[in-house]
PDB file of C-alpha atoms in Angstrom:
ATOM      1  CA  UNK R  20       0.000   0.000   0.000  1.00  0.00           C
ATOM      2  CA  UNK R  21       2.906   2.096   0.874  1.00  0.00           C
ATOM      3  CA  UNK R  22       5.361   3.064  -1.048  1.00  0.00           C
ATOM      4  CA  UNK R  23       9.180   3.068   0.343  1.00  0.00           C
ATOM      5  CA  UNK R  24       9.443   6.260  -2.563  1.00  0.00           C
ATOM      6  CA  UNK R  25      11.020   8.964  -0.646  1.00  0.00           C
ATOM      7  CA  UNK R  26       9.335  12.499  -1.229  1.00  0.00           C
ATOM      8  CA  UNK R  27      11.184  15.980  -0.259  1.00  0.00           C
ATOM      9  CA  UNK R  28       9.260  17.158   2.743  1.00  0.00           C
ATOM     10  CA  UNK R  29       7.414  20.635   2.275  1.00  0.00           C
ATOM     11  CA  UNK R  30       7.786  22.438   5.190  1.00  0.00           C
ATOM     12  CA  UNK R  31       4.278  23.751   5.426  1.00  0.00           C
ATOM     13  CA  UNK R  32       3.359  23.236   9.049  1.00  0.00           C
ATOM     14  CA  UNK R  33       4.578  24.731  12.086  1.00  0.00           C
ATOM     15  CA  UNK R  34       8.245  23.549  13.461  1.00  0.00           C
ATOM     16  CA  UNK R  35       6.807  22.012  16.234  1.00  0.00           C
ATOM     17  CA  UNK R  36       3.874  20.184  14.773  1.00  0.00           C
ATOM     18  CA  UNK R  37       4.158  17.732  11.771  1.00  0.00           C
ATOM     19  CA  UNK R  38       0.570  17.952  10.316  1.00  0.00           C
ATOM     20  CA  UNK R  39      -3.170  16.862  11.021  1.00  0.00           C
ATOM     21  CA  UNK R  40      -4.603  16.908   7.122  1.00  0.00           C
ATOM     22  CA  UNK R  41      -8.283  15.832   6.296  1.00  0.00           C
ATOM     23  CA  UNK R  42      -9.637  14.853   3.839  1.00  0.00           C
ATOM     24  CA  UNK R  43     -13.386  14.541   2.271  1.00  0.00           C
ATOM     25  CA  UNK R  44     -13.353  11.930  -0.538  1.00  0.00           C
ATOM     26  CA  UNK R  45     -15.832  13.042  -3.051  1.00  0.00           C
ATOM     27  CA  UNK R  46     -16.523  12.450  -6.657  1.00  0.00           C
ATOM     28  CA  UNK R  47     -16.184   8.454  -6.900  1.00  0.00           C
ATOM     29  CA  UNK R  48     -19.333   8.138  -8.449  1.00  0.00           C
ATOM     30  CA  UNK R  49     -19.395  10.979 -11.003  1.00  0.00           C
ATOM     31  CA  UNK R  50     -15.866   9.405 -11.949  1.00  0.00           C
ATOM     32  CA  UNK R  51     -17.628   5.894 -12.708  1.00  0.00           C
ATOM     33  CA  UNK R  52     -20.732   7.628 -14.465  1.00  0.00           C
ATOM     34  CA  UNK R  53     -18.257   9.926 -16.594  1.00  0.00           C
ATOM     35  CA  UNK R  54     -17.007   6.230 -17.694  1.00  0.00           C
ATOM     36  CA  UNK R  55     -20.321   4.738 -17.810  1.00  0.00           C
ATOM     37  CA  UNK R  56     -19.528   2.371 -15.495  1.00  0.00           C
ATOM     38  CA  UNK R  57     -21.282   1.371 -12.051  1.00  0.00           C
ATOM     39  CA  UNK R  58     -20.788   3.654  -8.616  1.00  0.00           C
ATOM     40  CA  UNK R  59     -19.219   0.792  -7.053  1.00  0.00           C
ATOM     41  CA  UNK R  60     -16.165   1.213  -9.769  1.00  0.00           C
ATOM     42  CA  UNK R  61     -15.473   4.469  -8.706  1.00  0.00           C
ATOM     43  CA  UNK R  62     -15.185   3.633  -5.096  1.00  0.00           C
ATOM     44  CA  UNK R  63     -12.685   0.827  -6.242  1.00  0.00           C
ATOM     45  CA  UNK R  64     -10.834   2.909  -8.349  1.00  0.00           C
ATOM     46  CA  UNK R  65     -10.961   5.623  -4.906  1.00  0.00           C
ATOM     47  CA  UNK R  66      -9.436   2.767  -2.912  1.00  0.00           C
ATOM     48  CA  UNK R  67      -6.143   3.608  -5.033  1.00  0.00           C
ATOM     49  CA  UNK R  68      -6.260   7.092  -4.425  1.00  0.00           C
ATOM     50  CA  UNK R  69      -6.004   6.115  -0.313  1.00  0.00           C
ATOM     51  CA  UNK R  70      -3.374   4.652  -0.888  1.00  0.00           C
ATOM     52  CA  UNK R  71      -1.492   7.315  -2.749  1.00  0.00           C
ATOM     53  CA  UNK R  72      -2.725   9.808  -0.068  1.00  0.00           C
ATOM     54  CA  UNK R  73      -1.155   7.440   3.030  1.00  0.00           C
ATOM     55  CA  UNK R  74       1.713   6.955   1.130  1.00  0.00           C
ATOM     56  CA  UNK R  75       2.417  10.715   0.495  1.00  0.00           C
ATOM     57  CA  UNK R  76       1.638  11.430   4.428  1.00  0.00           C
ATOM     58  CA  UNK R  77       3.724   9.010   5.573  1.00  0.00           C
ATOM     59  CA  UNK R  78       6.623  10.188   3.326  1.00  0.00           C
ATOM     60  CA  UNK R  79       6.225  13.672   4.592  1.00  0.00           C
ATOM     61  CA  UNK R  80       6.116  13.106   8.152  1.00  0.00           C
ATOM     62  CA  UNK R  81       2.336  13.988   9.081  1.00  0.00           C
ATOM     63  CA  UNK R  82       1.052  13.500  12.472  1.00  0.00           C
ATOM     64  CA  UNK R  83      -2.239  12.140  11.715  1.00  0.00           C
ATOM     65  CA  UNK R  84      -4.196  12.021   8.180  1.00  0.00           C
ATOM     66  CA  UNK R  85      -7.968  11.410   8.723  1.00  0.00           C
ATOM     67  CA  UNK R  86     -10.450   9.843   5.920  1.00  0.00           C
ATOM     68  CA  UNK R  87     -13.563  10.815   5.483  1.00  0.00           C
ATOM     69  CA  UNK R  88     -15.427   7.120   4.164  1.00  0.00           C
ATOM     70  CA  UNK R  89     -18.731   7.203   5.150  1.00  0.00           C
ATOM     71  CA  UNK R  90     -21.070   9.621   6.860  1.00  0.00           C
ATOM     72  CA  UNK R  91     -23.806   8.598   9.004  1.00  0.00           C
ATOM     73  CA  UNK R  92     -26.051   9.931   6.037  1.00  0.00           C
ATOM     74  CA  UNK R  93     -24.637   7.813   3.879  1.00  0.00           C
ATOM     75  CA  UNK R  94     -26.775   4.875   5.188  1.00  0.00           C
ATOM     76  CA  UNK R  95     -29.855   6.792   2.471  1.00  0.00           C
ATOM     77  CA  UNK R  96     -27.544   4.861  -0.325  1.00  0.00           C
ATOM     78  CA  UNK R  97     -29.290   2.305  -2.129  1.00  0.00           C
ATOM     79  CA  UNK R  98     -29.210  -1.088  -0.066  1.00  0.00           C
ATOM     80  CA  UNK R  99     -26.877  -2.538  -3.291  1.00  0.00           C
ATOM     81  CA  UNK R 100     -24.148   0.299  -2.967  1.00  0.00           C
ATOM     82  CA  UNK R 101     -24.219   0.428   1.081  1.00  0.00           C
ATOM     83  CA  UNK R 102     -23.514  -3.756   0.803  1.00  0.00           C
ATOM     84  CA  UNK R 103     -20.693  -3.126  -1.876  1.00  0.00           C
ATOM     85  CA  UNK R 104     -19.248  -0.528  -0.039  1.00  0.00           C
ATOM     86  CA  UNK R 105     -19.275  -2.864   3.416  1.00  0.00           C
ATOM     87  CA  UNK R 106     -17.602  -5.293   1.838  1.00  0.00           C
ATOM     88  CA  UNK R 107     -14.964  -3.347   0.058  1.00  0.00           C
ATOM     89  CA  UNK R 108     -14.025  -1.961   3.153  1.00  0.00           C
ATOM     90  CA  UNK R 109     -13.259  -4.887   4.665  1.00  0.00           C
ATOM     91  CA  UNK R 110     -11.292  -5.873   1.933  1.00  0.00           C
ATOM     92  CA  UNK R 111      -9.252  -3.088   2.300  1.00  0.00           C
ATOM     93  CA  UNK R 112      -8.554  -3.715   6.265  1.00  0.00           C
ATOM     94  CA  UNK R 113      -7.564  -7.052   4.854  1.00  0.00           C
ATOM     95  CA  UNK R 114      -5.292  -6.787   2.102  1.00  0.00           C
ATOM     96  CA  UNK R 115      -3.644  -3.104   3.578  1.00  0.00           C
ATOM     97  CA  UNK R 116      -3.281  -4.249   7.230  1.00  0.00           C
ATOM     98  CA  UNK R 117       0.488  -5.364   7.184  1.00  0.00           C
ATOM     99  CA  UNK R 118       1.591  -2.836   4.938  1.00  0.00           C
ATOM    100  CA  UNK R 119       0.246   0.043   7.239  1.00  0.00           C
ATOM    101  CA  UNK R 120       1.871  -2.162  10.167  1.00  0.00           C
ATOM    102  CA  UNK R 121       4.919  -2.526   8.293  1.00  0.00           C
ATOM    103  CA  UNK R 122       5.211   1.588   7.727  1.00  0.00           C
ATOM    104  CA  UNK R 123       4.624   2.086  11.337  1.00  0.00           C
ATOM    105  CA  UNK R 124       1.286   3.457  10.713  1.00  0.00           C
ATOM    106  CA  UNK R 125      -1.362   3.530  14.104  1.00  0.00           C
ATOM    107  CA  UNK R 126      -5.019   2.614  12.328  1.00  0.00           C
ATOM    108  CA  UNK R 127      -8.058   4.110  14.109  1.00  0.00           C
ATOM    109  CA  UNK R 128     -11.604   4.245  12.844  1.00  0.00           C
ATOM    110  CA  UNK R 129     -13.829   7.112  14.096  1.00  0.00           C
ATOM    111  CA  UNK R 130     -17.302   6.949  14.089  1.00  0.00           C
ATOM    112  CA  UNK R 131     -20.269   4.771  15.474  1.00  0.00           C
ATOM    113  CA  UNK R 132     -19.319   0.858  14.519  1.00  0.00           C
ATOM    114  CA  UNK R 133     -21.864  -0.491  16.147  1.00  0.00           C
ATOM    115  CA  UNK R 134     -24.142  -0.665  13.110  1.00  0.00           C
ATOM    116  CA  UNK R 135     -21.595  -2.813  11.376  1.00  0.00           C
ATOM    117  CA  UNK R 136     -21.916  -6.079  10.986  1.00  0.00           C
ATOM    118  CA  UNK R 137     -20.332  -8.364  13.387  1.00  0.00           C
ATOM    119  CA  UNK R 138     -17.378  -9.725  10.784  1.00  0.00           C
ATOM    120  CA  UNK R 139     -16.450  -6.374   9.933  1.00  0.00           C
ATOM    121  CA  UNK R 140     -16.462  -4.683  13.700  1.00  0.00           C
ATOM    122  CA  UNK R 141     -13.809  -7.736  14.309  1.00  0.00           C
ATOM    123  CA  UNK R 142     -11.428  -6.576  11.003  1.00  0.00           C
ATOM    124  CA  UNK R 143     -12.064  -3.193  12.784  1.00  0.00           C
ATOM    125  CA  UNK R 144     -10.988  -4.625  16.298  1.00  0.00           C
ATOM    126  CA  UNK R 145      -7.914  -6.527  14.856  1.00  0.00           C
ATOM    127  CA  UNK R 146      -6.885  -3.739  12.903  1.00  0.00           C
ATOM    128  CA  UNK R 147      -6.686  -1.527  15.703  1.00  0.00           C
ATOM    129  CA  UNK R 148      -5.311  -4.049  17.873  1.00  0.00           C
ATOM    130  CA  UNK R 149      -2.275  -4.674  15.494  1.00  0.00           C
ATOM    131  CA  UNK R 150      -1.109  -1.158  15.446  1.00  0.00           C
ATOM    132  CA  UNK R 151      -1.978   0.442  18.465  1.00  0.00           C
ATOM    133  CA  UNK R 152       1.601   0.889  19.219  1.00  0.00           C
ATOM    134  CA  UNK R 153       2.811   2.015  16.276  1.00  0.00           C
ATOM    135  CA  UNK R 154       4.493   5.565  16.615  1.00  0.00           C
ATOM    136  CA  UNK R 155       4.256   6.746  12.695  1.00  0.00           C
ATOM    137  CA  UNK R 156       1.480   8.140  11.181  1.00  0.00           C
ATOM    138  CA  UNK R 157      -1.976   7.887  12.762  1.00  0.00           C
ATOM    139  CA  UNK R 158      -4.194   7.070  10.058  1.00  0.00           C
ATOM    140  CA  UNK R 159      -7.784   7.735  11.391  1.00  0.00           C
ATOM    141  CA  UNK R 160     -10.824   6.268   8.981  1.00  0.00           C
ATOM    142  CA  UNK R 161     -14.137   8.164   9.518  1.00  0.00           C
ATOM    143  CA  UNK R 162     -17.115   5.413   9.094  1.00  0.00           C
ATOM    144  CA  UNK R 163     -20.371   5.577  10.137  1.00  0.00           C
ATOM    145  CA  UNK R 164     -19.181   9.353  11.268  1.00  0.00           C
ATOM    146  CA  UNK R 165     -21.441  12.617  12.067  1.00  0.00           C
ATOM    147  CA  UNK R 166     -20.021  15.874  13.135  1.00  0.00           C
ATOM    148  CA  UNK R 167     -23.322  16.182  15.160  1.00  0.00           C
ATOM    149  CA  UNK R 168     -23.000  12.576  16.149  1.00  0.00           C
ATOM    150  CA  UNK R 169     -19.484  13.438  17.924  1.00  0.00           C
ATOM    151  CA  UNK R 170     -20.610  15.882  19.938  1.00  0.00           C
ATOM    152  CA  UNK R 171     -23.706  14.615  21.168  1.00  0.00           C
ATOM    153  CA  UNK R 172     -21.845  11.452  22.177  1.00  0.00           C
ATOM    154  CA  UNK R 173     -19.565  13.428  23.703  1.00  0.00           C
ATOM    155  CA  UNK R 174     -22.113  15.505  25.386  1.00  0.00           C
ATOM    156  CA  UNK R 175     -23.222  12.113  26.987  1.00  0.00           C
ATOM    157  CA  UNK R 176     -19.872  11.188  28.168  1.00  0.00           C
ATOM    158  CA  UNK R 177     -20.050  14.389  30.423  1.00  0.00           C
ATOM    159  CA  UNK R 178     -23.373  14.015  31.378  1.00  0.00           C
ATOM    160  CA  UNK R 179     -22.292  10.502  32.856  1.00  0.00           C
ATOM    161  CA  UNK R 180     -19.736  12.003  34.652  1.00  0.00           C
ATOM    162  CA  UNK R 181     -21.551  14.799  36.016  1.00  0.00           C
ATOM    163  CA  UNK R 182     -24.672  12.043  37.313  1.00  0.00           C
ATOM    164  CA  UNK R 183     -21.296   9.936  38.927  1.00  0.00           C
ATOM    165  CA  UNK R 184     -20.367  12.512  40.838  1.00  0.00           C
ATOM    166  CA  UNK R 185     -17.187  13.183  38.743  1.00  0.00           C
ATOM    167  CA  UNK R 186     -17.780  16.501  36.822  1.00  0.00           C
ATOM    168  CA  UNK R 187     -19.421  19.140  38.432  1.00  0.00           C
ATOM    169  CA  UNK R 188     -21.853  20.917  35.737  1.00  0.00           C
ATOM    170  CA  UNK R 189     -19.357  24.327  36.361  1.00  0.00           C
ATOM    171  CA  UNK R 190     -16.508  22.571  35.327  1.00  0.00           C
ATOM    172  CA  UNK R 191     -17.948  22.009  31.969  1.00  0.00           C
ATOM    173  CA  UNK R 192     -16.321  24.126  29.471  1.00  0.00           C
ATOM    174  CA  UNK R 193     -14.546  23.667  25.786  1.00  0.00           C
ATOM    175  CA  UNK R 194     -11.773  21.975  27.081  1.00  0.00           C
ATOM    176  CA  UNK R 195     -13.554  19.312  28.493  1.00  0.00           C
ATOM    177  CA  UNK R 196     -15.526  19.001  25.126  1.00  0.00           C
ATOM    178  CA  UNK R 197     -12.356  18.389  23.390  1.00  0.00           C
ATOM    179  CA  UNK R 198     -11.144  15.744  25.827  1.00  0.00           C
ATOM    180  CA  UNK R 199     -14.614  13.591  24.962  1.00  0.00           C
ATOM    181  CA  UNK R 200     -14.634  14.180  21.004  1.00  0.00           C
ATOM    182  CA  UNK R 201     -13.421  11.910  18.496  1.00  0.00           C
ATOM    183  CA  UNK R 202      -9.433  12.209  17.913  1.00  0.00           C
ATOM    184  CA  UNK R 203      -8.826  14.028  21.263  1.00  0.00           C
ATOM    185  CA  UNK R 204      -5.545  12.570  21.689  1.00  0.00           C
ATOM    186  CA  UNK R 205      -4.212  14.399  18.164  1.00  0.00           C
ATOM    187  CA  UNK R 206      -3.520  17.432  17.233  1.00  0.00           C
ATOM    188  CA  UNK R 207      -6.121  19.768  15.761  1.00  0.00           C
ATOM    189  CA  UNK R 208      -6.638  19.270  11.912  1.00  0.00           C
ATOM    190  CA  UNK R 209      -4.385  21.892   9.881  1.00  0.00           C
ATOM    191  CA  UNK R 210      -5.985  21.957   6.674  1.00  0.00           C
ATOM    192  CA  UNK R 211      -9.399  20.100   5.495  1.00  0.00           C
ATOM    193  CA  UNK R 212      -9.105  19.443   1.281  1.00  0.00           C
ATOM    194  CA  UNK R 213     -12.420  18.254  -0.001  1.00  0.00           C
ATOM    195  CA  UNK R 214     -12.302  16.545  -3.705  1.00  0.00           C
ATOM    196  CA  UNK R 215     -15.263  16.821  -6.481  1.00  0.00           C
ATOM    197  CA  UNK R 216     -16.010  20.616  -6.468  1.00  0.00           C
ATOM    198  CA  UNK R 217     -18.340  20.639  -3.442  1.00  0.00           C
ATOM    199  CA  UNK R 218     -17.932  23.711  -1.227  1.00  0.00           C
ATOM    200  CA  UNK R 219     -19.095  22.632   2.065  1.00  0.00           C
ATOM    201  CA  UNK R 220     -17.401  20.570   5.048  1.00  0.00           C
ATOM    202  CA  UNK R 221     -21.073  18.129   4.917  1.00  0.00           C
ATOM    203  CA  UNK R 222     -20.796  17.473   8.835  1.00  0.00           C
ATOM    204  CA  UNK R 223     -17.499  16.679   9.006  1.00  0.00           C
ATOM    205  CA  UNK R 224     -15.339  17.012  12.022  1.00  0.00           C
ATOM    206  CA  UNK R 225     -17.343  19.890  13.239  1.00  0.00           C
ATOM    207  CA  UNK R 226     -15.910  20.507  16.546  1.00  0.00           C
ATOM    208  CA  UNK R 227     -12.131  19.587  15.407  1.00  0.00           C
ATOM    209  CA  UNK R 228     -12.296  21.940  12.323  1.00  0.00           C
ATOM    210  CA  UNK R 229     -13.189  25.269  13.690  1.00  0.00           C
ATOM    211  CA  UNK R 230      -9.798  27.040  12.798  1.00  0.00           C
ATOM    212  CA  UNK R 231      -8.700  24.686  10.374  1.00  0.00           C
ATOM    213  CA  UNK R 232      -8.117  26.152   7.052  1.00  0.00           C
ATOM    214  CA  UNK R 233      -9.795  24.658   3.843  1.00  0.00           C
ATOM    215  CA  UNK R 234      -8.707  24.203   0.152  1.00  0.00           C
ATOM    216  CA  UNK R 235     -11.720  22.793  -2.217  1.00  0.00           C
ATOM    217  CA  UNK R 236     -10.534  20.978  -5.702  1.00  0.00           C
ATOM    218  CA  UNK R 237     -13.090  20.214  -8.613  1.00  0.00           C
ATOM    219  CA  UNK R 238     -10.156  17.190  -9.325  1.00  0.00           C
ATOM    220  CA  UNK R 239     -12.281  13.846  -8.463  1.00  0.00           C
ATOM    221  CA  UNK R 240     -11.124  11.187  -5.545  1.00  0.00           C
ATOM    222  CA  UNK R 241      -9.990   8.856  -8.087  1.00  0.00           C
ATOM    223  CA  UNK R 242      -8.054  11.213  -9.804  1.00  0.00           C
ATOM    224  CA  UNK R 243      -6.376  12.405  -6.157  1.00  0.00           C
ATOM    225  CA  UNK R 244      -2.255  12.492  -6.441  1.00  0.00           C
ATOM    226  CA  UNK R 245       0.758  13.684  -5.068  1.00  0.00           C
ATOM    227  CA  UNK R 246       0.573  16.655  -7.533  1.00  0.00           C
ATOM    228  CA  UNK R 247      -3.281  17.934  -6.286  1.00  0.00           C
ATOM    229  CA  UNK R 248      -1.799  17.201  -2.477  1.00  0.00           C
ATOM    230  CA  UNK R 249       0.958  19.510  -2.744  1.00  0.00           C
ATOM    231  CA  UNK R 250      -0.903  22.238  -4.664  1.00  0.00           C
ATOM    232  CA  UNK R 251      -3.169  21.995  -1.304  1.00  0.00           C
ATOM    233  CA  UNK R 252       0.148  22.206   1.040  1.00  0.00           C
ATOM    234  CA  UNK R 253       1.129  25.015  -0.807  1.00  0.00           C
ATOM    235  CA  UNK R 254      -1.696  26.828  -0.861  1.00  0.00           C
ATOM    236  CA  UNK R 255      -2.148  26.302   2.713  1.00  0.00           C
ATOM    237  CA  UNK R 256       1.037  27.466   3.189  1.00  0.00           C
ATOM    238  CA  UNK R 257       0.385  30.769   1.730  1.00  0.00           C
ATOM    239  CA  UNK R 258      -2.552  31.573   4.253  1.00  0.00           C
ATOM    240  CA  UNK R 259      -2.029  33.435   7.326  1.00  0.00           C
ATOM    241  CA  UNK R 260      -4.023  31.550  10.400  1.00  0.00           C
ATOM    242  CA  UNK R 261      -5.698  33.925  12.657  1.00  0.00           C
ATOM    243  CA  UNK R 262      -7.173  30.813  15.449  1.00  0.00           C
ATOM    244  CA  UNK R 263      -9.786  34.312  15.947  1.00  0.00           C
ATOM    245  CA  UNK R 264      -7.082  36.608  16.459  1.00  0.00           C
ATOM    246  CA  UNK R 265      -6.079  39.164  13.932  1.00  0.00           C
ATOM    247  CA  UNK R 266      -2.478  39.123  11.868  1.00  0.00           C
ATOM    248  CA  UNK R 267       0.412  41.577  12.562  1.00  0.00           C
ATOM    249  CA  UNK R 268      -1.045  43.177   9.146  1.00  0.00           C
ATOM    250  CA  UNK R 269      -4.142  43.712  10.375  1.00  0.00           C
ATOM    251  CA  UNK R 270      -2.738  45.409  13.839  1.00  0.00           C
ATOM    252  CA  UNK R 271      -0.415  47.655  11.242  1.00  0.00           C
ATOM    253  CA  UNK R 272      -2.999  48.310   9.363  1.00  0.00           C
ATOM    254  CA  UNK R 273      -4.760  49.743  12.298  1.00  0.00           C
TER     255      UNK R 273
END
């Protein structure tokens, strides 16, 4: 899955931070339809794009690259394209699992699994169990994932503490959000690249996106490379993050 290519770094992030990149995986269908072939054969063909995009963030050092696979809306799919996609997902866990364990690569999938059937929450379980300790790259695969699903469940985690006697209501603030919210243990995401010329984040990481910067392509998921990552790190690398502040330009300019 990975390949042992070495890439020149681009020194786009901060030097204390290595990189939290999302990414929204749009446009597999279209790509199939523009070939007149089934939706299923653009999610096959997007399964080689994943790997190009792991590949490329392991190679340049990121902290954590997170997936966007399927949203808890996706479940409105046909019954036909919600059974092939199942099942090419845990093909995927199968045939990728020792390469990502190989490259040092932590797996994690975010999101509710308990909807899954029982054969693929096990690929999930031994998945994560095999790589738990690696150090590399944390590779986090949003499935069955709702912004609004996070937080609510999150939401619940401190109401459980605050009925135990562990949290008192007061104490409830946006740290302790953060520490109950998918991916706490990472760093924030950076930058957020969405594929297939949509222009809208489609409840997606709501909570861990709220001064991440954005960069929208109209290039499709299957047609995802190295060259459409880097014109994203370098156009992220040209923006000025404010995190609600203003910029020493704008206190000039005042």
């Amino acid at each position: 899955m990975i390949s042992s290519e070495s890439h020149q770094k681009l020194t786009v992030f901060p030097p204390h931070a290595r990189g939290h990149v999302a990414i929204i995986m749009d446009g597999n269908g279209r790509w199939a339809k523009n070939r007149g072939k089934l939706r299923i054969f653009g999610h096959q063909a997007g399964v080689m794009s994943v790997r190009r995009a792991v590949s490329f963030a392991v190679s340049h050092h990121f902290d954590a690259l997170t997936l966007y696979a399927f949203s808890s809306e996706n479940w409105n799919r046909s019954s036909q394209e919600i059974s092939a996609l199942m099942e090419l997902f845990a093909r995927a866990l199968d045939s990728e699992l020792k390469s990502l364990h190989k490259y040092n690569v932590r797996l994690c999938i975010i999101g509710d699994t308990s909807r899954f059937g029982r054969r693929l929450q096990e690929r999930i379980r031994r998945s994560e169990a095999l790589t738990c300790n690696n150090h590399g790259l944390t590779l986090n695969i949003a499935a069955n994932y709702g912004g609004r699903w996070d937080i609510i469940q999150g939401v619940r985690q401190l109401t459980a503490q605050v009925k135990g006697g562990i949290l008192q209501p007061e104490q409830i603030d946006e740290n302790t959000l953060s520490q109950v919210v998918c991916m706490h243990e990472l760093p924030p995401v950076d930058l957020v690249i969405r594929t297939g010329g949509e222009r809208r984040i489609s409840n997606f990481l709501l909570w861990q996106i709220a001064y991440a910067e954005l960069f929208f392509t109209d290039v499709l998921w299957p047609d995802f490379d190295d060259a459409v990552f880097e014109n994203a790190l370098n156009a992220f690398a040209q923006r000025e993050r404010r995190f609600g502040g203003t910029t020493q330009h704008d206190a000039n300019a005042s």
